[in-house]
Coordinates of C-alpha atoms in Angstrom, one line a residue:
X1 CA 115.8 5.8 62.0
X2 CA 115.0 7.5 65.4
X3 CA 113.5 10.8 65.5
X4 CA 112.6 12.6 68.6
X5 CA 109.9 15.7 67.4
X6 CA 109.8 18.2 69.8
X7 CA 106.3 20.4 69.4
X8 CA 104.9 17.5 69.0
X9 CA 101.4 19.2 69.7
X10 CA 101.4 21.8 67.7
X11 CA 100.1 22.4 64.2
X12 CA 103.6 21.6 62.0
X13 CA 104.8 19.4 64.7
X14 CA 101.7 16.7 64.6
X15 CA 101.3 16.4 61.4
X16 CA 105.1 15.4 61.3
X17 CA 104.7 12.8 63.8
X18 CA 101.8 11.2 61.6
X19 CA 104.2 11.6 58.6
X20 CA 107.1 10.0 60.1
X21 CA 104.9 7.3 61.4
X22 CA 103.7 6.8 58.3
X23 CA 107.1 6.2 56.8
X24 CA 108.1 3.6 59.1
X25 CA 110.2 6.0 61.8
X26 CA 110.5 5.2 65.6
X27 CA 109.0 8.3 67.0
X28 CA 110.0 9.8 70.3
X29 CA 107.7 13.0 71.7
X30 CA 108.7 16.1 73.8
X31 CA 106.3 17.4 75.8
X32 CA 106.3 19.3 79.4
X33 CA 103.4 17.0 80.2
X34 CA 103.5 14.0 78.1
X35 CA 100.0 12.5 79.7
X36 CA 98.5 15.9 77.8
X37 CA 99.4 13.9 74.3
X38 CA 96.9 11.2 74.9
X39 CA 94.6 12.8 72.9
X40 CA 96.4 12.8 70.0
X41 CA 95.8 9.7 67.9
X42 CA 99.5 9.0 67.6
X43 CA 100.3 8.3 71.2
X44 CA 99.7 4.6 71.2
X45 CA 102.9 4.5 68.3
X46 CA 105.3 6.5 69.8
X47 CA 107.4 7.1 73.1
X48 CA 106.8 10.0 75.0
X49 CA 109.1 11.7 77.4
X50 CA 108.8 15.1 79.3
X51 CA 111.0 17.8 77.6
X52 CA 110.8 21.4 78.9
X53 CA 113.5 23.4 76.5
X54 CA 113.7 26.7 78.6
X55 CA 115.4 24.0 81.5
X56 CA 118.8 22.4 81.0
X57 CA 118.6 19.8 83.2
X58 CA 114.8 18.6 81.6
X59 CA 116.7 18.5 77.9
X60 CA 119.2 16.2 79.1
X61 CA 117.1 14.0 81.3
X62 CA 114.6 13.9 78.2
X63 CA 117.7 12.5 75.8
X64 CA 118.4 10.1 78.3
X65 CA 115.1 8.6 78.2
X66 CA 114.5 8.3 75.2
X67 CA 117.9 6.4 74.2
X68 CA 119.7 6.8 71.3
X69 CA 118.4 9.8 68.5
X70 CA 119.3 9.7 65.3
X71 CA 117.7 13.4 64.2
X72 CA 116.1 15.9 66.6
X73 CA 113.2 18.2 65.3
X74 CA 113.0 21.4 66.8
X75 CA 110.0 22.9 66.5
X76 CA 108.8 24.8 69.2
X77 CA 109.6 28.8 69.9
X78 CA 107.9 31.3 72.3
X79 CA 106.1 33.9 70.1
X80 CA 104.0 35.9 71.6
X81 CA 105.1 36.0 74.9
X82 CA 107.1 38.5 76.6
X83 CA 111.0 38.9 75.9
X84 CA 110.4 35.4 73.3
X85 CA 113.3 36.4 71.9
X86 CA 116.3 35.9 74.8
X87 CA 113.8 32.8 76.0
X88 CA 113.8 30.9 72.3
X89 CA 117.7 31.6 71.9
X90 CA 118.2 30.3 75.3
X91 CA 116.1 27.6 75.0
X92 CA 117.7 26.3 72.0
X93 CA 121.3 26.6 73.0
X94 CA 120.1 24.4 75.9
X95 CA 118.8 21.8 73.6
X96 CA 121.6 22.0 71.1
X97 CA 124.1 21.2 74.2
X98 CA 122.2 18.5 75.6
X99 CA 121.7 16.9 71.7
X100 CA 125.6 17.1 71.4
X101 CA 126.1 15.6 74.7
X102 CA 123.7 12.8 73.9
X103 CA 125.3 11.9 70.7
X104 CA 122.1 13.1 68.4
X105 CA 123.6 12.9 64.8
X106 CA 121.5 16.0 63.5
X107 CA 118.9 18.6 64.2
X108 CA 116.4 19.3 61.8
X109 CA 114.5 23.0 62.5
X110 CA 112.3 24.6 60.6
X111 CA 112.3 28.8 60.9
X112 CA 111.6 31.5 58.7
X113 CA 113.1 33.1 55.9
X114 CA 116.1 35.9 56.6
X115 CA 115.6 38.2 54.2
X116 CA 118.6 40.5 53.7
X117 CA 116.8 43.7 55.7
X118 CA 118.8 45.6 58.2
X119 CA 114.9 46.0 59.9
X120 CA 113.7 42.3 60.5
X121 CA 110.9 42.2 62.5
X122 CA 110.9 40.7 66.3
X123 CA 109.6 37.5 65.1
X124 CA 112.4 36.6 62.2
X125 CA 115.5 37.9 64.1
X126 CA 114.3 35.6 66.4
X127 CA 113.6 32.6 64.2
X128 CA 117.1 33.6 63.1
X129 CA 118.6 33.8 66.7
X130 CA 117.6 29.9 66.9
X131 CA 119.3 29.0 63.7
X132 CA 122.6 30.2 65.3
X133 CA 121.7 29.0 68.5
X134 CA 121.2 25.5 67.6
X135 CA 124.6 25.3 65.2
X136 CA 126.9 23.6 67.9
X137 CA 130.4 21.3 67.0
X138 CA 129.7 17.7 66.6
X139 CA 126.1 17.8 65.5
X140 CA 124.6 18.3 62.2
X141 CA 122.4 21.4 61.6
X142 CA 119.8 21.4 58.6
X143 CA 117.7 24.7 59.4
X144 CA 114.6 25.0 56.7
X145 CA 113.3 28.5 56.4
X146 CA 109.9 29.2 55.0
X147 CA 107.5 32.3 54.8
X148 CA 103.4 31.2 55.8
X149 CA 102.4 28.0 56.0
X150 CA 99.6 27.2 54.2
X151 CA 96.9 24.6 55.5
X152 CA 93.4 24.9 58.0
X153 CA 94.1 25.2 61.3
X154 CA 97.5 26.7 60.8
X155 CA 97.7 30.5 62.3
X156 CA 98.5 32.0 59.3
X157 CA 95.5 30.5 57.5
X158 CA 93.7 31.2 60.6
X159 CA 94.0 35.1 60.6
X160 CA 93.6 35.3 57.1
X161 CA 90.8 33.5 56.8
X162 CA 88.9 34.9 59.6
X163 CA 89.5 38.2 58.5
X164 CA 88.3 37.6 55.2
X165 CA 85.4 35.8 56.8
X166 CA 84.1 38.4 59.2
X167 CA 85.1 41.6 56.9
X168 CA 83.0 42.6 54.1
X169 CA 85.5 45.5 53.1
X170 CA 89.0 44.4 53.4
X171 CA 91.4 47.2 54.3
X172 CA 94.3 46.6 52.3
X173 CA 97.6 48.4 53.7
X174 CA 100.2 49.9 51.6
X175 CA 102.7 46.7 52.7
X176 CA 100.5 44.3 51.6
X177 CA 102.1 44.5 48.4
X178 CA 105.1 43.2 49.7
X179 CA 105.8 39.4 47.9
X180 CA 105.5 36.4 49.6
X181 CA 106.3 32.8 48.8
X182 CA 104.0 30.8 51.5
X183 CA 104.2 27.3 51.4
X184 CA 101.6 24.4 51.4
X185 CA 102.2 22.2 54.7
X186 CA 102.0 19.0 52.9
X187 CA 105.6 20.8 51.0
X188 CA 106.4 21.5 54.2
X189 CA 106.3 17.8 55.6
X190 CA 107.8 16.8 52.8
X191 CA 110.9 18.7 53.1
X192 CA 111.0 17.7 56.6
X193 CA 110.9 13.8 56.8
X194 CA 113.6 14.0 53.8
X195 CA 115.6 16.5 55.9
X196 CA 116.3 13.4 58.4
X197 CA 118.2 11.7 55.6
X198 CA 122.1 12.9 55.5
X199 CA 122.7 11.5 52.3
X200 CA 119.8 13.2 50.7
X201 CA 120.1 16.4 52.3
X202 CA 123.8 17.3 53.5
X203 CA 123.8 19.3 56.5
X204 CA 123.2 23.2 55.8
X205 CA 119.9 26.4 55.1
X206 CA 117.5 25.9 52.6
X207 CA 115.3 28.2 51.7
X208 CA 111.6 26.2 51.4
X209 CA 108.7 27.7 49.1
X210 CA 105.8 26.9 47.0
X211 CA 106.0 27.5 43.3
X212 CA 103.8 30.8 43.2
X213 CA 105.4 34.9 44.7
X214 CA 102.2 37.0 45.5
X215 CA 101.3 40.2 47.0
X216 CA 100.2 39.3 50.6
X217 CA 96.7 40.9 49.1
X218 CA 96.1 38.1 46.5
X219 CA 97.0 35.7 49.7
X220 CA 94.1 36.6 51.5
X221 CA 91.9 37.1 47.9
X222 CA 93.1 33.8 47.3
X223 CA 90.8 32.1 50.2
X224 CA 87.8 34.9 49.5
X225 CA 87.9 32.5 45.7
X226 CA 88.2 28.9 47.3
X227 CA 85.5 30.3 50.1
X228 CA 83.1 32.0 47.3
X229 CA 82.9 35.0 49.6
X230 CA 82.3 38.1 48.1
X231 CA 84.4 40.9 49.3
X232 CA 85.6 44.2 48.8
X233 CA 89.3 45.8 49.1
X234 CA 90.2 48.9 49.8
X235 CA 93.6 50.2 50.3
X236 CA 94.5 52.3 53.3
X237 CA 97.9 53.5 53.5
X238 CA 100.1 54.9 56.8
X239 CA 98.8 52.4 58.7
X240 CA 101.8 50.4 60.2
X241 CA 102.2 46.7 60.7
X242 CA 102.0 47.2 64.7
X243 CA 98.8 49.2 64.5
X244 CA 97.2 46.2 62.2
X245 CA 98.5 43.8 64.7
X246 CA 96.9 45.1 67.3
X247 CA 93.7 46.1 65.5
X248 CA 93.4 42.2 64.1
X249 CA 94.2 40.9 67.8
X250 CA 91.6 42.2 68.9
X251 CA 89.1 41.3 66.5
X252 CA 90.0 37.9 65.4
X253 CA 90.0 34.9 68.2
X254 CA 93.8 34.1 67.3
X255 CA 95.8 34.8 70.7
X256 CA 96.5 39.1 70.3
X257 CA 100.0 39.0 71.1
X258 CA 100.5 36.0 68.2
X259 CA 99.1 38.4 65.8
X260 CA 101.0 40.8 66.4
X261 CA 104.1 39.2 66.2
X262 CA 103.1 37.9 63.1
X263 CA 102.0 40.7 61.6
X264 CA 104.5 42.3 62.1
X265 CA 106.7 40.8 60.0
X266 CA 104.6 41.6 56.6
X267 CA 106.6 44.6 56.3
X268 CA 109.5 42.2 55.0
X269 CA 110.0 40.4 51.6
X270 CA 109.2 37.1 52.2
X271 CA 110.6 34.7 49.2
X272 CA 113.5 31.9 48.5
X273 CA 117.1 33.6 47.8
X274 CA 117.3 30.2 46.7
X275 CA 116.3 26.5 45.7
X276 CA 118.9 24.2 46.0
X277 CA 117.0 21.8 47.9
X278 CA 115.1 20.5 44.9
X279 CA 117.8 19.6 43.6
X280 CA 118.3 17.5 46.8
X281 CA 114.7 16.6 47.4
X282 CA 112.3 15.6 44.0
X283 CA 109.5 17.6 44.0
X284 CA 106.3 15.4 45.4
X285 CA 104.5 13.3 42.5
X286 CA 101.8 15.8 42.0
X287 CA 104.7 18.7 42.1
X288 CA 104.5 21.7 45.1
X289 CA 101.4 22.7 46.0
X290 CA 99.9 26.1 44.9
X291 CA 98.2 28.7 46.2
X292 CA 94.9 28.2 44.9
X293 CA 95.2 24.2 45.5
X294 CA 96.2 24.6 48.6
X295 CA 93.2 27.1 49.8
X296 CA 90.8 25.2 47.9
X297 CA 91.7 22.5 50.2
X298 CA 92.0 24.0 53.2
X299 CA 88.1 25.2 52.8
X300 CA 86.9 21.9 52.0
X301 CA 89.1 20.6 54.7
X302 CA 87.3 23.0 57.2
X303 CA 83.9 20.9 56.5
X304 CA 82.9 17.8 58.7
X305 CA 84.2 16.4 62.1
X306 CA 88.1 17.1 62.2
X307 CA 90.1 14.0 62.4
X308 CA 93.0 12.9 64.2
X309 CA 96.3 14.2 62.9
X310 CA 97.2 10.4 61.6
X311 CA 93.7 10.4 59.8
X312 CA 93.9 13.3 57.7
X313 CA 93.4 12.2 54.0
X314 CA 95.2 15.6 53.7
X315 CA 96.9 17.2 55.8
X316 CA 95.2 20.6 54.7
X317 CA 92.5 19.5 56.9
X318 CA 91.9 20.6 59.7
X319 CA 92.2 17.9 62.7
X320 CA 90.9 17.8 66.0
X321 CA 93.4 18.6 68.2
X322 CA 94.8 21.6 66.1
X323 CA 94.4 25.5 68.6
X324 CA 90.9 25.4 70.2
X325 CA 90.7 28.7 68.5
X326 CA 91.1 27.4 64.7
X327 CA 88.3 26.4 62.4
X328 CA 85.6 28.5 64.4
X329 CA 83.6 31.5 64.0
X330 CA 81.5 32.6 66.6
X331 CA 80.1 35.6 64.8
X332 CA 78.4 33.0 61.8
X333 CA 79.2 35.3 59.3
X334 CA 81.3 32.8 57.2
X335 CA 80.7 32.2 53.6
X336 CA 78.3 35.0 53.4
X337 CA 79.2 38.8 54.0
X338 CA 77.2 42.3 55.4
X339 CA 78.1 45.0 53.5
X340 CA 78.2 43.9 49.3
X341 CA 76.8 40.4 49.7
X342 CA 74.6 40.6 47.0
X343 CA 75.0 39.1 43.3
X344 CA 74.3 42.3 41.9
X345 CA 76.7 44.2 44.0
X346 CA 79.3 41.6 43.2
X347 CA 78.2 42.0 39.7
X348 CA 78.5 45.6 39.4
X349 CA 82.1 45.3 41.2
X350 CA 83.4 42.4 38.8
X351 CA 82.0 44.8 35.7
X352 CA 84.7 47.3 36.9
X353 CA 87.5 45.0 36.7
X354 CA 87.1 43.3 40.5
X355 CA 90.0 44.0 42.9
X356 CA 92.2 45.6 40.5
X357 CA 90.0 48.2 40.1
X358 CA 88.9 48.4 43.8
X359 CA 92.5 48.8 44.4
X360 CA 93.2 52.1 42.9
X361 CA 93.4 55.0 44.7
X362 CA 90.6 56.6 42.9
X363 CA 87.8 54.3 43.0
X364 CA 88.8 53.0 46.7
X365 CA 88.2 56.9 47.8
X366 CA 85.0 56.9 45.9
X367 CA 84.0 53.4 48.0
X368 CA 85.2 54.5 51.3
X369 CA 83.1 57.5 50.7
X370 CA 79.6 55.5 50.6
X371 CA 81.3 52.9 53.3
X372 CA 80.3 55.1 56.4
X373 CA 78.6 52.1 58.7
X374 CA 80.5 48.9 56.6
X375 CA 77.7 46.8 58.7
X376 CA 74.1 46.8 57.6
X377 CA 75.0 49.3 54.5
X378 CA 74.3 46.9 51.3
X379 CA 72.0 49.1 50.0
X380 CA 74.7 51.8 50.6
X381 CA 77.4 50.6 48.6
X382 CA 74.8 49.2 45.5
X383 CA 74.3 53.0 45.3
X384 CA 78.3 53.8 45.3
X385 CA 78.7 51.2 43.1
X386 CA 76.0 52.0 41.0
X387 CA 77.4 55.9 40.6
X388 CA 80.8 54.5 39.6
X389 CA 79.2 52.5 36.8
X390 CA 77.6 55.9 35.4
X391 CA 80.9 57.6 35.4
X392 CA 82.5 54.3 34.0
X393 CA 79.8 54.3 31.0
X394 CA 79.8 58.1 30.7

């Protein structure tokens, strides 16, 4: 099998050259400038081209390097920039042509879910613009579609985490109880080398999930566990998804038009309509990876000097040449918060049934009340906390 991975530097894209690697695949990369891949550890083991997607001319001249190509990943897509949208489904009808042309038997991409909204954000009309994009006569399409990818260093976990990190009260916005099915990337690569295989996987969507369906909230609670923060949320609604991007962008080192793309999209349901690929593909030995595995992981695979991509023990971890911006956090509060940092606060808090409690509407007004400067305020919200224990007892 020869597989030619385009994103070969990003997060998803890497780790998929390590996999494939590891299970024996010739590997071809696509990169504008190849000599920028030296630093991953993988570039001795595979053949890299130069592959620029937005030009026509640069996806055939890259197919005709690289010889014959059994499967084509596409991974790479513009968010974040301006107009992404026109650029990515331009980009991959240019790619999709040039594959056909070059006799490529298949195209494996990997997009997000299309949930069955008549108001999909930017981001998954887009992820959904390349689907149809890259569906062209004579060449295979398997498109995978997943919600948030689960792992350190991936942007998802990224946000989240540093949220969580550098928050002591967690505002918790009325769509954050929207469901979501993220996925662990170790599920993710998994799905992707057998994806190469037409016999195992016949050419068509699949819908790609882990085995738990959450509020977005218990997402983000769900790393405060594996980090044994101690946090407070408190739900405040009318705020819109393209205020909160722009808010987080601004206070979280992940690039401010990438959040708030990303965001942006939390207003939709983001689960399987279906499972027919494990029926296809056998779950991994140890079965899908869930939510608390996978974030207890990712924290322990924050700790340390990152590896190269084909050293991860776990590909949870973060590596070394993941976004310069991922596993950082230059305002050291991680693992310890501001505001309700102590054990008796968190004491107090658990004794009134933790988050749940925290996040109904009475008790959150009563703890926004005594939150009027969240930093410095410990002894503030001991006091709040404190006052809603009396009533609780009385």
């Amino acid at each position: 099998m020869r597989a030619l991975v385009t994103g070969a530097s990003g997060y998803i894209g890497s780790r998929l050259v390590a996999a494939l690697l590891a299970d024996d695949t010739d590997v071809v990369v696509g990169s504008r400038t190849p000599s920028n891949l030296r630093t991953f550890d993988y570039y001795d083991s595979v053949t890299a081209v130069s592959l620029d997607v937005t030009d026509q001319q640069s996806c055939a001249d890259a197919f005709a390097e690289s010889g014959p190509i059994d499967v084509a990943y596409y991974l790479v897509h513009a968010i974040g920039e301006s107009d992404y949208r026109a650029q990515d489904r331009r980009s991959a009808e240019q790619f999709a042509a040039a594959a056909a042309r070059a006799g490529v038997q298949r195209i494996v991409y990997l997009g997000g879910f299309v949930p069955d909204d008549d108001h999909l954000s930017e981001h998954l009309a887009s992820r959904a613009d390349v689907g149809e994009a890259l569906t062209v006569d004579g060449v295979e399409l398997v498109w995978l579609r997943a919600a948030i990818v689960m792992g350190a260093g991936s942007t998802s976990y990224e946000m989240l985490r540093y949220l969580a990190d550098r928050l002591p009260v967690l505002p918790l916005p009325s769509w954050l109880s929207e469901p979501v099915q993220p996925i662990a990337v170790d599920d993710v690569l998994h799905y992707l080398v057998a994806s190469a295989d037409a016999e195992t996987v016949p050419a068509g969507s699949y819908d790609i999930g882990g085995p738990d369906v959450v509020p977005y909230r218990d997402l983000v609670f769900a790393y405060v566990e594996a980090a044994g923060l101690q946090r407070i949320g408190v739900p405040v609604p009318f705020v819109p998804t393209s205020l909160a991007g722009k808010v987080i962008g601004l206070i979280i080192p992940v690039p401010g038009g990438l959040a708030e793309d990303l965001v942006g999209s939390l207003h939709n349901t983001m689960t399987t309509s279906e499972s027919r690929i494990r029926d296809l593909v056998p779950d991994p030995p140890r079965g899908l990876t869930t939510i608390a595995d996978a974030m207890a992981r990712s924290v322990r695979g924050m700790v340390g000097e990152p590896p190269g991509v084909c050293a991860l023990k776990d590909p949870l971890r973060l590596a070394n040449t993941d976004a310069t911006w991922s596993g950082g956090d230059a305002l050291g509060v991680r693992r310890r918060g501001v505001a309700a940092s102590s054990d008796r606060t968190w004491g107090l808090i658990e004794a009134l049934g933790g988050r749940r409690l925290l996040a109904s509407k009475p008790v959150a007004a009563a703890v926004r009340t005594n939150l009027d400067v969240v930093a410095g305020v410990n002894r503030r919200v001991t006091s709040a906390v404190r006052r809603l224990t009396d009533t609780e007892e009385a």
